[in-house]
Structures are given as C-alpha cells and as structure tokens.
Amino acid sequence: MNTWVHALLRPEPVAITVLLVIISSLIQGMRRGASGSAKHLFFFIWQAVTVVLSLLLAGRAAEWLSPLLRDWLIKQNVQVPQQELSTLKQAWYTIVTSLRDFELLRFGVTFLLAYAVFRFLLSWLEPLCSMFFESFLRSRDTRTDEGYSRFSGAASRATGALIGALLGAGRAFVVIAVLFVYVSMLPSGPLTDSIRASAFYNKSSAELLTPVAGDVLARGPVFTEAVEEEFRRVLQRKYEVIDSAVPANIEQAALTVTKNAGSDEKKARALYDWVGTRIAYDWDKARNYEQHGIWKEQTPTETFNTHKGVCIDVARLYAVMARSAGLEVRVVTGLGATGNGGYGPHAWNEVRLADQNGAWIPLDATWASSGDWFNPSGFSSTHLREA
C-alpha cells in the first residue's frame, strides 16, 4: 500500500490527474451523502457491466454476422457503373464494395452496430434497476428521531465520502485503462513517453492491467497497422470508384498509345513511356501541402489536361489509361526513397500481365524522368509497399 501511495503522490501528470479524480469524487460523495453516493456508485458499476457485456456480445455477433453480410453482398453482384457518378453514388459504391471485399472493415462495422444495439437494449433495464435500488435505499432509512437525524447527517456525509472515494478509484482505474490501451495501440503516439515515465502508471498497468489484457494488447501495434492498411485500401477503392468513368479523350489516347503493342507488357510499357514523358511533377502543389497542409484533390482528367500532377495523380491517370487498354492495374501507396537516405509518402502502379501467367509487375511513371522505373530489379528497395 505504501508503494501505491508513494507513486500516487509523485508530482507527475498521470498521478496528479488520478489524484484529482479521486479527491473530486470524494468531495462529491460528501456533498451527496450516503444515499446519493451509493446511487452514483451503483450506476457506475452498472455502466461498466453493460459496456463489458455489450462488447462481449458484439464480438460474438460480429463473428457470426460478418460472413453472412459478405455472402449477401456477393449475391447482389454490385458493379460500379462505367459512367460519371454523383458524390452520393461514389460514396455508396465505395462503402458497399469495401464492405464486400475488406474483411477487417466489415467486421468492424458489424461489431460497432451490434455494440450499439446491445447497449440500447440493456439501457431499457436501467430504469427498472434504478427503481429497485432506490426502493432498497428507502427501506434502510426507518428511524426519524431528531437525535438520530443529527447523527445520521454526519454519518451520511462520512459514508458518502467513503463511497465517493471508492467511485473515484473506479474512475481512476478507467483513466489508467484508457492510457494503457492508448500506449499499447500507439506506442509511438504523442505523449506516450510521458505516460510511460509515470511511476503510478507503470505500477498500475503492471499489477492490474497487464495480467488481464497484456497478451491481447501486446498485439496492439499489429492491429493498428492492419487498421491503417485497411483504411488505405478503402481510400484506394474510393479512387477506383471515382475513376470508373473514363472520358472519351483519355480512352482514345490510351488506345492510340497501345495500338501497336502485341502483349500486356508492351501495352504497360507504352503507357509508362507516354505518361512518364508528358506529365510534369507539380512542385507547387507538393510544397503547398508540405508547408501549409493544403491538399488539392485532382482527377485524372485534370492531370491529363494540365499535364501536371504529383505521384498519386500520375498513378491514377496511368491506372485509368491502363484499364482503357484492357489491362488490370492498381494504384499502390507507400513510401518512396527520397535520395538522401530517407523515405516519404509515395504512390505508383502495379500491372497484371494476363498473358504471362498473371504476374504483377511494378512501375513508377512519376520517376520516369530520373531513370527506367518500369519493373527494374531492386524496385522494392526504393518503394515500400503499404497498401
């Protein structure tokens, strides 16, 4: 106990926050008295139980519902129309096809919906529990003489303070649990070093949380990376939906460029040469984003007409033209070598050669002016694929 108190009284942010939570709860408990404090403690425990129960039930429900939703969406045979779509329809097709094709997203959505349903259903029991609990409290107060009332007021405040302290301890535990999840899921996130430096946090997490959830949350960074990758896949799907309608002039240009190509590889190469020599890198757009955080979304049509764009714009234009020429292609996001030993956000393409056993080859038309980046050896050493 002494080591807990010593850790709590150290002047550092986590301990100060926990101490303030406990003290404020104790003061509130003293003001409310025994009955009011007992009621707040009861509903704190009730909320904690319903949250845990809802999470467990939602997990089981999502495991059952996710495959059913996938099979149902597959049967609907949703195809993105090859025409210009409104913003609402773009969002609709992006969501529907992503739920159909991306397992983690589908599980997450079904989990959240199931959790909301179970929480709603359990909330209907709260008034009934409240009625029984208040009836129980009233039945405990049967003596009304003045002397006892004076004593009862002091005793009630003292009891309320004790219950408030217990409630504060519960709230403090929630604070530590939230910090524990945050540090486990985002080990390199903001303020994680300060949290880890807290003696009280280290003692609490080591003795209370790690034995219960440590093994699960040890995989937190892996789960976080999976969520980030799923998000990038959804973003890529959004681009695929937006770019599904190919303007006639871009389609005609793609067919003209590839008309003498006799294989998928030669088609991909011809388009690489054409895009790589005609689209200049838009340094102003890149600097505006890097220095001011201002991003200008750009369609393949704009890139085609202005002959300017950054890596994602070049990759999207290449993908549109490659699909027009009958190639299967995808936009890949990740990190590209910067030339000074570092890496920065980048985008490029991968093309499937159906006439060569379906092999996928990488290419980077954005870098075409600096060398031959059409499926060169060592491509993976300069391009780190993330999606």
C-alpha atoms as one frame of an Amber mdcrd trajectory, in Angstrom:
protein
   0.000   0.000   0.000   2.854   2.379   0.852   4.374   1.954  -2.609   1.000
   2.752  -4.221   0.607   5.910  -2.125   4.203   6.942  -2.803   3.704   6.510
  -6.575   0.391   8.402  -6.454   1.882  11.394  -4.616   4.703  11.942  -7.084
   4.319  15.288  -8.913   3.846  14.000 -12.473   0.849  14.393 -14.865  -0.686
  10.904 -14.614  -0.527  10.773 -10.811  -1.865  14.326 -10.490  -4.771  13.509
 -12.816  -5.653  10.363 -10.863  -5.350  12.190  -7.535  -7.665  14.973  -8.728
 -10.231  12.395  -9.914 -10.230  10.668  -6.503 -10.369  13.916  -4.489 -13.181
  15.403  -6.600 -15.175  12.160  -6.285 -14.612  12.152  -2.504 -15.872  15.748
  -2.186 -18.877  14.989  -4.383 -19.621  11.941  -2.249 -19.517  14.027   0.943
 -21.970  16.535  -0.551 -24.351  13.864  -1.833 -24.406  11.829   1.348 -24.620
   8.082   1.678 -27.746   7.511  -0.419 -26.721   9.779  -3.296 -23.185   8.415
  -3.374 -24.414   4.827  -3.227 -26.708   5.554  -6.170 -23.840   7.016  -8.234
 -21.583   4.078  -7.359 -24.306   1.627  -8.310 -24.817   3.198 -11.729 -21.067
   3.453 -12.322 -20.811  -0.296 -11.760 -23.943  -0.832 -13.844 -22.477   1.141
 -16.761 -19.199  -0.770 -16.546 -21.008  -4.121 -16.559 -23.211  -3.176 -19.531
 -20.201  -1.926 -21.520 -18.235  -5.144 -20.932 -21.279  -7.334 -21.622 -22.109
  -5.391 -24.795 -18.517  -5.701 -26.041 -18.516  -9.458 -25.485 -21.890  -9.955
 -27.155 -20.958  -7.630 -30.037 -17.780  -9.605 -30.689 -19.720 -12.861 -30.925
 -22.411 -11.251 -33.072 -19.828  -9.756 -35.474 -18.132 -13.151 -35.913 -21.498
 -14.560 -36.982 -22.801 -11.602 -38.999 -19.682 -10.641 -40.958 -19.580 -13.768
 -43.198 -23.343 -13.541 -43.738 -23.040  -9.917 -44.824 -20.186 -10.802 -47.184
 -22.155 -13.632 -48.816 -25.235 -11.435 -49.167 -23.260  -8.615 -50.805 -21.601
 -11.072 -53.194 -25.035 -12.331 -54.262 -26.107  -8.760 -55.025 -23.322  -8.640
 -57.651 -22.770  -4.908 -57.233 -20.813  -3.452 -60.152 -19.578   0.130 -60.342
 -21.206   1.783 -63.402 -18.765   2.930 -66.073 -20.151   6.438 -66.028 -19.772
   9.672 -64.128 -21.292   9.344 -60.662 -22.593  11.901 -58.203 -20.758  12.335
 -54.892 -23.501  10.405 -53.087 -23.291   7.477 -55.514 -19.498   7.473 -55.301
 -19.733   7.151 -51.526 -22.406   4.425 -51.841 -20.406   2.224 -54.219 -17.214
   2.768 -52.219 -18.891   1.676 -48.978 -20.783  -1.292 -50.445 -17.866  -2.772
 -52.393 -15.457  -2.157 -49.496 -17.760  -3.958 -47.062 -17.976  -6.823 -49.533
 -14.232  -7.148 -50.167 -12.439  -5.989 -47.000 -12.800  -8.339 -44.038 -11.464
  -6.110 -41.254 -13.696  -3.199 -42.279 -16.733  -5.486 -42.478 -16.047  -6.972
 -39.055 -15.504  -3.517 -37.545 -18.762  -2.151 -38.926 -20.824  -5.148 -37.795
 -19.128  -5.026 -34.381 -19.962  -1.339 -33.845 -23.560  -1.803 -34.980 -24.019
  -4.850 -32.744 -22.480  -2.995 -29.798 -24.865  -0.060 -30.295 -27.845  -2.441
 -30.403 -26.854  -4.326 -27.246 -26.164  -1.083 -25.366 -29.569   0.220 -26.399
 -31.339  -2.955 -25.292 -29.549  -3.018 -21.932 -30.373   0.650 -21.364 -34.042
  -0.362 -21.100 -33.186  -2.251 -17.912 -31.635   0.810 -16.253 -34.901   2.448
 -15.045 -36.058  -0.853 -13.579 -32.760  -1.323 -11.732 -32.919   2.284 -10.555
 -36.404   1.768  -9.131 -35.386  -1.350  -7.192 -32.192   0.245  -5.902 -33.929
   3.421  -4.689 -36.598   1.281  -3.018 -33.824  -0.618  -1.258 -32.209   2.620
  -0.051 -35.516   3.975   1.289 -36.140   0.756   3.195 -32.837   1.231   5.018
 -33.841   4.614   6.474 -36.557   3.825   9.029 -35.501   5.869  12.059 -36.569
   9.537  12.129 -35.903  10.849  15.659 -34.103  14.202  15.855 -31.024  12.917
  17.671 -30.544  10.163  15.189 -31.135  12.615  12.344 -28.283  14.852  13.574
 -26.038  11.823  13.849 -27.330  10.462  10.567 -26.344  13.662   8.712 -22.720
  13.436   9.817 -22.618   9.690   9.301 -24.220  10.066   5.900 -21.586  12.579
   4.790 -18.780  10.399   6.083 -20.236   7.338   4.396 -20.804   9.371   1.231
 -17.162  10.487   1.277 -16.021   6.868   1.608 -18.269   5.737  -1.222 -17.130
   8.738  -3.286 -13.519   7.696  -2.780 -14.382   4.199  -3.991 -16.138   5.718
  -7.005 -13.081   7.899  -7.617 -10.872   4.820  -7.509 -13.082   3.229 -10.144
 -12.903   6.316 -12.331  -9.136   6.456 -11.865  -8.919   2.831 -12.976 -10.821
   3.761 -16.157  -8.343   6.610 -16.778  -5.376   4.243 -16.387  -7.079   1.627
 -18.597  -7.616   4.205 -21.359  -3.966   5.255 -21.142  -2.913   1.580 -21.185
  -4.889   0.921 -24.365  -3.556   4.109 -25.961   0.085   3.277 -25.227  -0.383
  -0.340 -26.349  -2.111   0.565 -29.606   0.028   3.623 -30.462   3.472   3.021
 -28.947   4.932   5.930 -30.919   1.986   8.274 -30.445   2.029  11.721 -28.843
   2.654  11.786 -25.062   3.387   8.038 -24.858   6.874   8.688 -23.480   5.438
  10.914 -20.735   2.855   8.279 -19.840   5.477   5.535 -19.668   7.613   7.736
 -17.413   4.865   7.786 -14.773   5.647   5.571 -11.781   1.966   5.300 -10.870
   1.004   4.319 -14.439   3.759   1.689 -14.565   2.724   0.167 -11.241  -0.992
   0.198 -12.129  -0.534  -1.246 -15.595   1.958  -3.889 -14.443  -0.088  -5.158
 -11.490  -3.688  -4.598 -12.624  -3.925  -4.478 -16.418  -1.065  -6.449 -17.951
  -2.064  -9.753 -16.247  -5.591  -9.364 -17.651  -5.163  -7.751 -21.070  -1.429
  -7.637 -21.678  -1.303 -10.562 -24.104  -4.147  -9.158 -26.174  -2.894  -5.577
 -26.286   0.669  -6.685 -26.960  -0.628  -7.202 -30.490  -1.959  -3.643 -30.474
   0.628  -2.179 -32.887  -0.025  -5.020 -35.337  -3.764  -4.353 -35.128  -3.174
  -0.622 -35.589  -1.106  -1.271 -38.711  -3.845  -3.552 -40.029  -6.448  -0.827
 -39.473  -4.247   1.723 -41.237  -3.748  -0.621 -44.173  -7.489  -1.287 -44.358
  -8.089   2.458 -44.412  -5.645   2.820 -47.311  -7.432   0.042 -49.177 -10.743
   1.843 -48.722  -9.110   5.061 -49.960  -7.805   3.205 -52.987 -11.286   1.787
 -53.608 -12.648   5.336 -53.454 -10.280   6.322 -56.236 -11.294   3.274 -58.266
 -14.967   4.237 -57.967 -14.342   7.900 -58.782 -12.161   6.966 -61.754 -14.525
   4.308 -63.108 -15.883   6.698 -65.738 -13.158   7.271 -68.328 -13.574  10.336
 -70.575 -13.593   9.564 -74.290 -10.425  11.572 -74.995  -8.405   9.694 -72.352
  -9.716   6.335 -73.548  -8.854   7.228 -77.139  -5.368   8.330 -76.131  -4.790
   5.038 -74.311  -5.932   3.004 -77.292  -3.756   5.063 -79.654  -0.674   4.661
 -77.462  -1.097   0.867 -77.220  -2.412   0.100 -80.729   0.890  -1.464 -81.891
   1.637  -3.271 -78.622   1.355  -7.033 -79.042   1.420  -8.083 -75.386   0.283
  -6.870 -71.980   3.863  -5.996 -71.052   4.319  -3.895 -74.193   0.994  -2.134
 -73.542   2.053  -1.364 -69.981   5.448  -0.170 -71.204   3.968   2.077 -73.910
   1.649   3.737 -71.391   4.517   4.118 -68.913   6.608   5.927 -71.535   3.683
   8.126 -72.600   2.587   9.182 -69.103   6.154   9.472 -67.810   7.202  11.895
 -70.564   4.052  14.028 -70.689   3.129  14.650 -67.042   5.417  17.057 -65.209
   5.741  16.906 -61.443   3.714  19.668 -59.776   6.222  21.038 -57.261   3.942
  23.931 -56.289   1.179  21.503 -55.267   3.648  19.363 -53.313   5.155  22.359
 -51.472   1.724  23.790 -50.716   0.803  20.534 -48.967   4.127  20.045 -47.172
   4.450  23.619 -45.925   0.824  24.692 -45.451  -1.125  21.415 -45.200  -3.309
  22.393 -48.169  -4.203  19.476 -50.428  -5.858  19.874 -53.825  -7.754  16.778
 -54.910  -7.197  16.193 -58.600  -8.971  13.911 -61.065  -7.228  12.009 -63.875
  -8.986  14.318 -66.319  -7.321  17.355 -64.710  -3.944  15.625 -64.788  -4.440
  14.689 -68.436  -5.479  18.212 -69.435  -2.949  20.213 -67.374  -0.013  17.808
 -67.870   0.862  18.328 -64.189   0.424  16.330 -61.003   2.070  14.676 -58.019
   2.657  10.943 -57.624  -0.925   9.972 -56.742  -2.240  11.980 -59.701   0.197
  10.308 -62.102  -0.630   6.860 -60.707  -4.387   7.448 -61.041  -4.052   8.676
 -64.640  -1.901   5.674 -65.520  -4.466   3.337 -63.955  -7.339   4.882 -65.915
  -5.461   4.636 -69.210  -4.281   1.087 -68.497  -7.844  -0.071 -67.793  -8.964
   1.588 -71.040  -6.366  -0.529 -72.835  -7.683  -3.729 -71.260  -5.072  -4.107
 -68.520  -5.736  -4.964 -64.887  -3.973  -2.338 -62.802  -3.929  -0.973 -59.281
  -2.691   2.146 -57.539  -0.228   1.365 -54.760   0.529   3.739 -51.875   3.509
   3.537 -49.581   6.919   5.099 -49.108   9.425   6.070 -51.769  13.140   6.737
 -51.353  13.944  10.454 -51.188  17.561  10.194 -52.343  19.073  11.356 -49.060
  18.693   8.100 -47.172  15.092   8.688 -46.104  11.621   7.829 -47.326   8.497
   9.871 -47.952   4.846   9.209 -48.909   4.603   7.987 -52.486   2.303   6.271
 -54.986   2.943   4.097 -58.023   1.286   1.299 -60.015   1.231  -2.446 -60.399
   0.024  -4.075 -63.621  -1.082  -7.661 -64.101   0.281  -9.400 -67.198  -2.556
 -11.795 -68.017  -0.622 -13.298 -70.953   2.357 -14.084 -68.685   0.695 -16.302
 -66.100  -0.951 -13.342 -64.390   2.271 -11.923 -62.952   2.064  -8.481 -61.343
   4.864  -6.040 -62.183   5.593  -2.646 -60.551   6.241   0.628 -62.346   6.629
   4.250 -61.347   5.770   6.743 -64.089   6.331   9.676 -61.711  10.045   8.834
 -61.578  10.379   8.157 -65.322  12.436  11.312 -65.847  15.094  10.070 -63.402
  15.618   6.624 -64.927  13.859   3.476 -66.064  11.368   2.563 -63.347   9.417
   0.024 -65.382   9.794  -3.218 -63.425  13.511  -2.761 -62.672  15.452  -5.060
 -60.388  15.601  -3.695 -56.850  12.310  -1.826 -57.194  11.259  -2.964 -53.717
  14.361  -1.426 -52.127  13.242   2.076 -53.127   9.467   1.541 -52.874   7.998
   0.234 -49.616   4.518  -1.051 -50.349   1.911  -0.332 -47.668  -1.380  -0.999
 -49.445
